[in-house]
mmCIF file of C-alpha atoms in Angstrom:
data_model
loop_
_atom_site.group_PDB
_atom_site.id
_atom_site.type_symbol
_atom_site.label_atom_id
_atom_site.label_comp_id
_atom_site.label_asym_id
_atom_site.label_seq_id
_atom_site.Cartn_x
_atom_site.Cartn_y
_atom_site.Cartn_z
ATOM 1 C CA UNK A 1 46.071 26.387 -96.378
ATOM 2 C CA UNK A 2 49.130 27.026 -94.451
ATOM 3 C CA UNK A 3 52.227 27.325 -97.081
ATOM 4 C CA UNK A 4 55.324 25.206 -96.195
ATOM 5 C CA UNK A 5 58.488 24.300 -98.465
ATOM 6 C CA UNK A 6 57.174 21.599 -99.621
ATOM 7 C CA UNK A 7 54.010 22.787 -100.627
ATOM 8 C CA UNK A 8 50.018 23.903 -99.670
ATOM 9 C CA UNK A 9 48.766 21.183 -96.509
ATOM 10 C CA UNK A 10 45.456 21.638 -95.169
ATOM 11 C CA UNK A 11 46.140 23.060 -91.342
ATOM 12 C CA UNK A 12 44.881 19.762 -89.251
ATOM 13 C CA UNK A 13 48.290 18.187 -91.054
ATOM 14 C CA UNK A 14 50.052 20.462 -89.322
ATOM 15 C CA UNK A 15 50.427 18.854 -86.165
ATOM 16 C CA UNK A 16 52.758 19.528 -82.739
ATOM 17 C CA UNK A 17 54.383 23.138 -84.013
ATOM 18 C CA UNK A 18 57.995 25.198 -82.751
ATOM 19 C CA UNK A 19 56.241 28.733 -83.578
ATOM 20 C CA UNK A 20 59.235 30.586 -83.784
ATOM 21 C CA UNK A 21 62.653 29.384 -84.331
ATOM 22 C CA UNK A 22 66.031 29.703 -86.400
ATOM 23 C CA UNK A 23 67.736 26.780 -88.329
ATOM 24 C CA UNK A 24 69.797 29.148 -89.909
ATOM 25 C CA UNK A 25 70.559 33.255 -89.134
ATOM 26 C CA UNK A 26 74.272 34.851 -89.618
ATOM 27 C CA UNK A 27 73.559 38.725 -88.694
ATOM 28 C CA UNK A 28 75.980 41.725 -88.753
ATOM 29 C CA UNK A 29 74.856 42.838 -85.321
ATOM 30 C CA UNK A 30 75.781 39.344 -83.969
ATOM 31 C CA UNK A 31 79.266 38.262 -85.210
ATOM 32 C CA UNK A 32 80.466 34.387 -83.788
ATOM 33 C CA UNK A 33 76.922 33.698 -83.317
ATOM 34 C CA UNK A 34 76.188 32.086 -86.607
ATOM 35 C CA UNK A 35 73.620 29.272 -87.628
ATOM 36 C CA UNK A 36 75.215 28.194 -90.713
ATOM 37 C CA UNK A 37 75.744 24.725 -90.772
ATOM 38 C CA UNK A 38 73.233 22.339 -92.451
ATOM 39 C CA UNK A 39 74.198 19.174 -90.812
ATOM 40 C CA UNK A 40 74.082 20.834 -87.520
ATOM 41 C CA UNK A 41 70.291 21.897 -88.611
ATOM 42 C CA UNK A 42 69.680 18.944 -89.899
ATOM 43 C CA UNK A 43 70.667 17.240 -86.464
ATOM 44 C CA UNK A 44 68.827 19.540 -84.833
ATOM 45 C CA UNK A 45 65.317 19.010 -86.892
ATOM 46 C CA UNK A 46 66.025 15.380 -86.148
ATOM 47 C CA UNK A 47 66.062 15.626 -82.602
ATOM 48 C CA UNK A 48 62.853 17.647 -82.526
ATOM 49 C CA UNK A 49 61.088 15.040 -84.572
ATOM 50 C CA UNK A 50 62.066 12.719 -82.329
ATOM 51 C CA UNK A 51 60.901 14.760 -79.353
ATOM 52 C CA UNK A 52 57.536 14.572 -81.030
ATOM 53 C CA UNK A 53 57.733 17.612 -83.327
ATOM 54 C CA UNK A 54 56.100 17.782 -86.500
ATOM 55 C CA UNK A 55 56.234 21.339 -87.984
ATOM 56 C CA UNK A 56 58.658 24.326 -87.334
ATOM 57 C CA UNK A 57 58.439 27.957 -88.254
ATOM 58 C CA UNK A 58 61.608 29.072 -89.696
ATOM 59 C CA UNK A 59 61.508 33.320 -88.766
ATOM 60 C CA UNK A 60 64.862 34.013 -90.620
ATOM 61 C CA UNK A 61 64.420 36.532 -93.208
ATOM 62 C CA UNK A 62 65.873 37.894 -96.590
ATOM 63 C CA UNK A 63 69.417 38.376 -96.371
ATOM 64 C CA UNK A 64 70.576 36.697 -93.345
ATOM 65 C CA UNK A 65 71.689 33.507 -94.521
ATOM 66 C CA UNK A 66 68.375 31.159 -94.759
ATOM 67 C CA UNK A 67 69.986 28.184 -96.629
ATOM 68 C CA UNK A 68 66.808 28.580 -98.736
ATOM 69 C CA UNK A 69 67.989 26.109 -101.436
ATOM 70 C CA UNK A 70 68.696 23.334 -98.278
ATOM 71 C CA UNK A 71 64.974 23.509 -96.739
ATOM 72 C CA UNK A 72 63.130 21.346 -98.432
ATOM 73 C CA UNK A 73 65.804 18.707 -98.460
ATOM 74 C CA UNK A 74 65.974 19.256 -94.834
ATOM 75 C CA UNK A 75 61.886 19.401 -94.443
ATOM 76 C CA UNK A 76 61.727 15.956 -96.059
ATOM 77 C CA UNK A 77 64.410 13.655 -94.460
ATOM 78 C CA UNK A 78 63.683 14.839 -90.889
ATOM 79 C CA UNK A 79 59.693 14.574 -91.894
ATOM 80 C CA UNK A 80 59.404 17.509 -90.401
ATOM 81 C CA UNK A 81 57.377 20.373 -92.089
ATOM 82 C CA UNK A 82 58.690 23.925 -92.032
ATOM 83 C CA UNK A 83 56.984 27.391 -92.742
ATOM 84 C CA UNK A 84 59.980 29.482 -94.048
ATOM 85 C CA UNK A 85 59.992 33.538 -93.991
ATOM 86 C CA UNK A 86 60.246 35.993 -96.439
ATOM 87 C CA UNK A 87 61.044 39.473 -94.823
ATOM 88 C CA UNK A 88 63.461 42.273 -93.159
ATOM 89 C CA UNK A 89 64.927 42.472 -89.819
ATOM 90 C CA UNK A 90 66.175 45.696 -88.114
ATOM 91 C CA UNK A 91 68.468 47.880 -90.311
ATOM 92 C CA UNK A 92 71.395 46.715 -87.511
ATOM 93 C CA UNK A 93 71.321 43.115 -89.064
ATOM 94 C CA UNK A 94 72.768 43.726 -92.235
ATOM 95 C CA UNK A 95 76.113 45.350 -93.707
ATOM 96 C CA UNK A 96 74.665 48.918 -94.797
ATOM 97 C CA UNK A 97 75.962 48.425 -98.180
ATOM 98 C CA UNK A 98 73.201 45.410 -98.886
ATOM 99 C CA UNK A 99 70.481 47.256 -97.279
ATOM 100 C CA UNK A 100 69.235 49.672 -99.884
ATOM 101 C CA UNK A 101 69.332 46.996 -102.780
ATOM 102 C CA UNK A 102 67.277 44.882 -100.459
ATOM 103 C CA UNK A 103 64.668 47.536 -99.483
ATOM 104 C CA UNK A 104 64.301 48.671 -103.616
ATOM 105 C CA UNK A 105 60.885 48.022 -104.129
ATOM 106 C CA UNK A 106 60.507 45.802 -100.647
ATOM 107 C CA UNK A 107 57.000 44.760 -100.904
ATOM 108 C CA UNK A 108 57.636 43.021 -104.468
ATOM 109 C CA UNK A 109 60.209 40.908 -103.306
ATOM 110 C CA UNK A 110 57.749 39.769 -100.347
ATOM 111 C CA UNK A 111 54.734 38.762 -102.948
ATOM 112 C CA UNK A 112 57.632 37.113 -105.308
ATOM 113 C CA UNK A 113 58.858 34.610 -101.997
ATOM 114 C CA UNK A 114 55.215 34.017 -100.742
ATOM 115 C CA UNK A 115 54.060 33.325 -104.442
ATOM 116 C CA UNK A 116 57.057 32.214 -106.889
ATOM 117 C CA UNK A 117 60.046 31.332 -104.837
ATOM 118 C CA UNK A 118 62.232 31.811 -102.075
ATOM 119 C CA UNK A 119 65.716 33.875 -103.231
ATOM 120 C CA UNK A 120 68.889 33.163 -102.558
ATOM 121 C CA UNK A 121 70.312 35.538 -99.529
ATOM 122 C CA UNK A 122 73.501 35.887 -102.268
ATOM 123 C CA UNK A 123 71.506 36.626 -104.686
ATOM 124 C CA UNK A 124 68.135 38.428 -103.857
ATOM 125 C CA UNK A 125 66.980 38.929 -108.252
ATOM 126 C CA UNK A 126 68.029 35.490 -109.170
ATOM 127 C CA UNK A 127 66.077 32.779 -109.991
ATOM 128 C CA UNK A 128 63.509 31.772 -107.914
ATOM 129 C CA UNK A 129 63.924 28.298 -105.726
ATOM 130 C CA UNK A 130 61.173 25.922 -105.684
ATOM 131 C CA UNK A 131 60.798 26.265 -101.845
ATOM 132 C CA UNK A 132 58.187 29.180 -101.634
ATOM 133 C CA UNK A 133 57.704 31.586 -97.562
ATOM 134 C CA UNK A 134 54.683 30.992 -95.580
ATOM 135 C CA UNK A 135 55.126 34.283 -93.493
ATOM 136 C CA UNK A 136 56.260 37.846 -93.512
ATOM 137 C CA UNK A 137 59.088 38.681 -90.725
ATOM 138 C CA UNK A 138 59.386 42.216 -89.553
ATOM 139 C CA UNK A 139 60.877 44.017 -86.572
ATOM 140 C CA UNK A 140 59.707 46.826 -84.698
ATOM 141 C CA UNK A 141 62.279 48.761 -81.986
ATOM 142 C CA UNK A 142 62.539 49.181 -78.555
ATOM 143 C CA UNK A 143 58.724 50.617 -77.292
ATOM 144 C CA UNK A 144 58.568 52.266 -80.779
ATOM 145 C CA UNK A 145 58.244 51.619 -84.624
ATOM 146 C CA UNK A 146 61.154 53.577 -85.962
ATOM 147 C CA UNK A 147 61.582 55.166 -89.284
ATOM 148 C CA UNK A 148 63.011 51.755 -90.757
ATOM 149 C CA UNK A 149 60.509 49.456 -89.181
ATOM 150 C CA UNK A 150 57.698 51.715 -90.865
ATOM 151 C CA UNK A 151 59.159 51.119 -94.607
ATOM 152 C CA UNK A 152 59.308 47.111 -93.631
ATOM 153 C CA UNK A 153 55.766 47.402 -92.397
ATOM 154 C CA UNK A 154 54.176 49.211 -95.048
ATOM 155 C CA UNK A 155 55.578 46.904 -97.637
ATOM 156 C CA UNK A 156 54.161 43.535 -95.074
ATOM 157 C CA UNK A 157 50.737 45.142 -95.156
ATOM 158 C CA UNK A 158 51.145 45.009 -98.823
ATOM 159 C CA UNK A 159 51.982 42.112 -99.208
ATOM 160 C CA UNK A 160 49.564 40.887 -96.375
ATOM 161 C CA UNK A 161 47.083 42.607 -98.713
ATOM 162 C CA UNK A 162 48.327 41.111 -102.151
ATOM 163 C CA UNK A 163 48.576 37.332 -100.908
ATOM 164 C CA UNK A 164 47.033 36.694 -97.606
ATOM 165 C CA UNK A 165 49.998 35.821 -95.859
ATOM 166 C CA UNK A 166 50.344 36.078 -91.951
ATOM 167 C CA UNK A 167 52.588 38.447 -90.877
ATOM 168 C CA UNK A 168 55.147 37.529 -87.648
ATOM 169 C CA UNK A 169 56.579 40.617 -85.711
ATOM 170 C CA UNK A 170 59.684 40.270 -83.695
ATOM 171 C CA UNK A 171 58.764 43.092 -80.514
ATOM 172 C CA UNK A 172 62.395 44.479 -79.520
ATOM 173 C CA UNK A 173 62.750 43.308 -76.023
ATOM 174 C CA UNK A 174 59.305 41.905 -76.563
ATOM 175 C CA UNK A 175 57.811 45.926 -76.413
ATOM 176 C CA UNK A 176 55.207 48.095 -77.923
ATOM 177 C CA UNK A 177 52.584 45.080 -79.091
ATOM 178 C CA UNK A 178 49.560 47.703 -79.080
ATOM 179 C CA UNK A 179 51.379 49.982 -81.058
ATOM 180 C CA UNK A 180 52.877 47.223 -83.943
ATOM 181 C CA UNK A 181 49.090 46.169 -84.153
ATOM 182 C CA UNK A 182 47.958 50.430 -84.534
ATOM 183 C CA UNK A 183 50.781 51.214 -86.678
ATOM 184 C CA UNK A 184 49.628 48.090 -89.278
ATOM 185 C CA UNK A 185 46.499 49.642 -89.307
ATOM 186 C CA UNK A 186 44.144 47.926 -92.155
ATOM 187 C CA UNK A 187 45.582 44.469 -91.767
ATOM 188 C CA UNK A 188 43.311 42.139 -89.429
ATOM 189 C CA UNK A 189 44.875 41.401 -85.877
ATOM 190 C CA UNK A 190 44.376 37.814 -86.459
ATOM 191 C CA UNK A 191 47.009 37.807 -89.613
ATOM 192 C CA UNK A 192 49.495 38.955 -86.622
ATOM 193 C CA UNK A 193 51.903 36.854 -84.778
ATOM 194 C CA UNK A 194 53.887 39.031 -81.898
ATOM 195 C CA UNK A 195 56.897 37.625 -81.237
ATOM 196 C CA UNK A 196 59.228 37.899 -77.669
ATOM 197 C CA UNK A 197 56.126 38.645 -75.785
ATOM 198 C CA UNK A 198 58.402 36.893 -72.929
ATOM 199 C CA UNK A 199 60.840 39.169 -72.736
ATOM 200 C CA UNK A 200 58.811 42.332 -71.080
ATOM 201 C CA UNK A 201 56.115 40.108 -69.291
ATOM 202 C CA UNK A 202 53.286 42.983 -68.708
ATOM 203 C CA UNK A 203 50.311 41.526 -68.600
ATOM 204 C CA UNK A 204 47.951 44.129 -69.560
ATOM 205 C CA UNK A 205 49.198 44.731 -73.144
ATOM 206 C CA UNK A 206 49.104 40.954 -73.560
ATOM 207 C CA UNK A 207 45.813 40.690 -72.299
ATOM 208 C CA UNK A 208 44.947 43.988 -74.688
ATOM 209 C CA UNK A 209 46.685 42.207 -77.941
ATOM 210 C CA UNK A 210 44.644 38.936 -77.006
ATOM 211 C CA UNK A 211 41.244 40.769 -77.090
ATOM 212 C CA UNK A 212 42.162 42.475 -80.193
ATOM 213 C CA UNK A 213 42.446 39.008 -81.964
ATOM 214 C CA UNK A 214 46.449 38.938 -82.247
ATOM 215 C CA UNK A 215 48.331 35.416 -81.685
ATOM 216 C CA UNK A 216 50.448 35.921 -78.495
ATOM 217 C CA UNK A 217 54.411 34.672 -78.931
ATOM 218 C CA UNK A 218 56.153 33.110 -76.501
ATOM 219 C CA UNK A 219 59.853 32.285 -77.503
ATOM 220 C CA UNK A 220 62.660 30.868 -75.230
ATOM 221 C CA UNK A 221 64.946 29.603 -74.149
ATOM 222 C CA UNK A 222 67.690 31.705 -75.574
ATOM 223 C CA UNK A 223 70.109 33.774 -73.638
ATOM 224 C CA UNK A 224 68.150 36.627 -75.128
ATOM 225 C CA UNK A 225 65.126 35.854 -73.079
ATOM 226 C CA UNK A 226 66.948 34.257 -69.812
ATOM 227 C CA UNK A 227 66.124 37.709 -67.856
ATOM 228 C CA UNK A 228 62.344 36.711 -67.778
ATOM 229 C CA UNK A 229 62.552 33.137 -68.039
ATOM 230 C CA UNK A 230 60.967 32.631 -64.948
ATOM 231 C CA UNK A 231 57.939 34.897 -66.007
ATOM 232 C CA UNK A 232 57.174 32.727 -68.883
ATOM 233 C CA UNK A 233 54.237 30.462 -66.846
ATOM 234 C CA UNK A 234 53.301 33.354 -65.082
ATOM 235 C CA UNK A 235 52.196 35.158 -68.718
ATOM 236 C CA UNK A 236 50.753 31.658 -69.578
ATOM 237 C CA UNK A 237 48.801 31.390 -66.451
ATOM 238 C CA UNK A 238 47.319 34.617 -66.498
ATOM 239 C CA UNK A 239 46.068 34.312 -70.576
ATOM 240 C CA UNK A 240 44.830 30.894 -69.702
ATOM 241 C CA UNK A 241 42.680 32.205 -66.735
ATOM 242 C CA UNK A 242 41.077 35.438 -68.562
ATOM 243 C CA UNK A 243 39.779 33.149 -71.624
ATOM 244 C CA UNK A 244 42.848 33.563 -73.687
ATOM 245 C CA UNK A 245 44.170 30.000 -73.720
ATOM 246 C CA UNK A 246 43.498 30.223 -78.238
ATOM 247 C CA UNK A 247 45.283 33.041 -78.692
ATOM 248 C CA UNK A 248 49.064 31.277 -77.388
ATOM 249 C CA UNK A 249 51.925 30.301 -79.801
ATOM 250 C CA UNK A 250 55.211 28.795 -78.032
ATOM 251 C CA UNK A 251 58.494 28.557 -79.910
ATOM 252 C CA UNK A 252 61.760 28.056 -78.975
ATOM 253 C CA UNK A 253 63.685 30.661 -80.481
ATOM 254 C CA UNK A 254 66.763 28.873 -79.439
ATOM 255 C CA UNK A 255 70.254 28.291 -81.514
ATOM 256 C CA UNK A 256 71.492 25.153 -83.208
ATOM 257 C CA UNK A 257 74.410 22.970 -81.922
ATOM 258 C CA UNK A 258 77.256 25.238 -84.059
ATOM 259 C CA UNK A 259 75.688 28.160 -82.152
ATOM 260 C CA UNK A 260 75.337 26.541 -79.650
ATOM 261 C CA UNK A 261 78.934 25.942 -78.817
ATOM 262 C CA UNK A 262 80.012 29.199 -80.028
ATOM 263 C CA UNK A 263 78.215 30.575 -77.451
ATOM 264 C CA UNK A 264 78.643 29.189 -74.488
ATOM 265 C CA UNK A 265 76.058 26.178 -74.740
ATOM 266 C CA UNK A 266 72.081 26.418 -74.338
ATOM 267 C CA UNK A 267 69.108 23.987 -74.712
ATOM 268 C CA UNK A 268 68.455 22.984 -78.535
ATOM 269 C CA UNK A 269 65.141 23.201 -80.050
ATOM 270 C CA UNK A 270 63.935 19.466 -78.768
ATOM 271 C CA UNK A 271 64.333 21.678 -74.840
ATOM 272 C CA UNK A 272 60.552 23.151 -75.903
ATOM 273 C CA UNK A 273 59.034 19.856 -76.388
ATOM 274 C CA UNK A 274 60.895 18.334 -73.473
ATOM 275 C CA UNK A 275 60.500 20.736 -70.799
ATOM 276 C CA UNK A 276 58.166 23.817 -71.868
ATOM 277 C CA UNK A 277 55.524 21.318 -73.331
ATOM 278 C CA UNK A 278 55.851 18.764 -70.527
ATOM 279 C CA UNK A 279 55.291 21.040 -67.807
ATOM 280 C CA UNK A 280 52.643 22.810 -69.842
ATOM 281 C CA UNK A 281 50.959 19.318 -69.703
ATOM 282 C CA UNK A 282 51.369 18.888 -66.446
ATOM 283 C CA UNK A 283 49.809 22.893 -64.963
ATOM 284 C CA UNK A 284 47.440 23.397 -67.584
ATOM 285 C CA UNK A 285 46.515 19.556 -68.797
ATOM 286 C CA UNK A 286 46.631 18.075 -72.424
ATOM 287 C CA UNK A 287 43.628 20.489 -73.733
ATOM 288 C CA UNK A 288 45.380 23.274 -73.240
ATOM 289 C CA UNK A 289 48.686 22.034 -74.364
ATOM 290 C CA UNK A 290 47.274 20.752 -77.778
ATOM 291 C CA UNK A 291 45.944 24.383 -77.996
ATOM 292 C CA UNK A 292 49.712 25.998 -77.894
ATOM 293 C CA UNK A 293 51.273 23.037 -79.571
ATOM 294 C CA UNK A 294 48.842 22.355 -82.208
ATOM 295 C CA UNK A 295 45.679 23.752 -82.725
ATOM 296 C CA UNK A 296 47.081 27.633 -82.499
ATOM 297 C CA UNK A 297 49.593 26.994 -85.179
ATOM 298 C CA UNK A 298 47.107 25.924 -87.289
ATOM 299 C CA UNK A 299 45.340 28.856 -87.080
ATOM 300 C CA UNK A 300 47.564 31.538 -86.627
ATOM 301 C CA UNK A 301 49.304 29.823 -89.899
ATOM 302 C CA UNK A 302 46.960 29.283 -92.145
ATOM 303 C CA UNK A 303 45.789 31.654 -95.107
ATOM 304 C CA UNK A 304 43.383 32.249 -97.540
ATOM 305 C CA UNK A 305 46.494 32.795 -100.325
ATOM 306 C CA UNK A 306 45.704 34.905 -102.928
ATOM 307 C CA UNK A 307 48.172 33.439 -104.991
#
């Protein structure tokens, strides 16, 4: 079952998937670049569906302003479904004096949002909301897993362990995939999503992290990932020639229209299903575009939850 906010659906429901993006994020480390406007999202979710989008995979985590309470409401009147993370980003995302209450007994308050309920970001041991995660989000560093990303990774591969729930890696700078996958050692490469693969386009590690069973992440645009843009079909072209073609997520990792405008302007999240997925269409065909837009997601998704 893959676990959305509105509840268990079987993973051929699924349908055409946005593997990795934001509706919401507010983080310390990137003041005036805030997502936190729900019509905006709501606008947003609209134009996707009506780009042909049918499920999205929300990668904000715990603590940086997920408008958990406003998903499902959002889920249901763009008819649109959406996999919501529970989670920590790098220690430089949050104010340090909201870090050590979050990180008290970390791996608990993953199994409580996969199993009982999304938590407020205000209030992190309140109530539980009806809307319950579908994913683990952690972050490694640049080319290494640093003391922080070890303590947000041990507590993932326990509550990988405890529930069955995939667990989605954001690769600084889209580095060290090999050594995310070694340094989770006892969770199965196929529970792995690498995110930012896009933004260090080596081939070899991709190739490696393929073989090894991981799903592959390719996220953009954002201004984050405009220095390799123009790698992004090379990477594509050379997974889809060495057999790899199943292994492929695409998201668009891009900003709503409040961000947007704050930051200079962008494509929206409809841009992947307008231009990424047409011209994936058009140099790969339909079979391999229904395997990135719909039949990956499904998989890399989808969980035999625990509870």
């Amino acid at each position: 079952m893959i676990r959305t906010v509105l509840g268990d659906i079987v993973p051929d429901t699924l349908g055409i998937t946005d593997s990795h993006d934001h509706l919401f994020f507010a983080s310390a480390k990137l003041p005036g670049q805030e997502l936190d406007d729900v019509a905006a999202a709501d606008a947003e979710l609209r134009a996707f569906a009506k780009a042909g989008g049918q499920a999205l995979a929300q990668w904000t985590p715990m603590g940086l302003g997920r408008h958990a309470e406003a998903l499902p409401a959002l889920s249901e009147s763009a008819g649109v479904h959406i996999i919501a993370a529970t989670g920590l980003h790098q220690a430089g995302h949050y104010p340090p004096e909201k870090l050590p209450r979050l990180l008290d007994g970390l791996a608990g308050r993953f199994i409580a949002e996969l199993s009982a309920g999304l938590r407020r970001d205000e209030d992190p041991d309140g109530p539980p909301l009806p809307a319950r995660a579908g994913l683990i989000k952690v972050a490694g560093d640049f080319h290494q897993v640093d003391r922080h990303a070890s303590a947000t990774f041990e507590a993932a591969a326990a509550a990988h362990h405890a529930t069955g729930s995939p667990i989605a890696v954001h690769l600084e700078g889209g580095t060290h995939p090999l050594g995310v996958l070694k340094a989770l050692d006892g969770v199965p490469a196929s529970s792995f999503i690498l995110g930012h693969l896009n933004r260090f386009p080596d081939l070899g590690p991709h190739r490696e992290a393929a073989e090894a069973g991981a799903f592959l992440g390719f996220d953009g645009p954002s201004r984050a990932n405009h220095a390799t843009d123009w790698r992004l079909f090379d990477c594509l072209a050379a997974l889809v020639e060495a057999g790899h073609a199943d292994r492929v997520l695409l998201g668009g990792d891009t900003t709503s229209a409040a961000a947007r405008a704050a930051s200079g302007g962008g494509p929206g999240i409809p841009y992947l299903l307008t231009d990424i997925r047409a011209r994936v269409l058009r140099d790969f065909g339909p079979d391999v575009a229904d395997a990135f837009f719909r039949r990956n997601p499904a998989r890399a998704f989808d969980a035999d939850w625990r509870v």
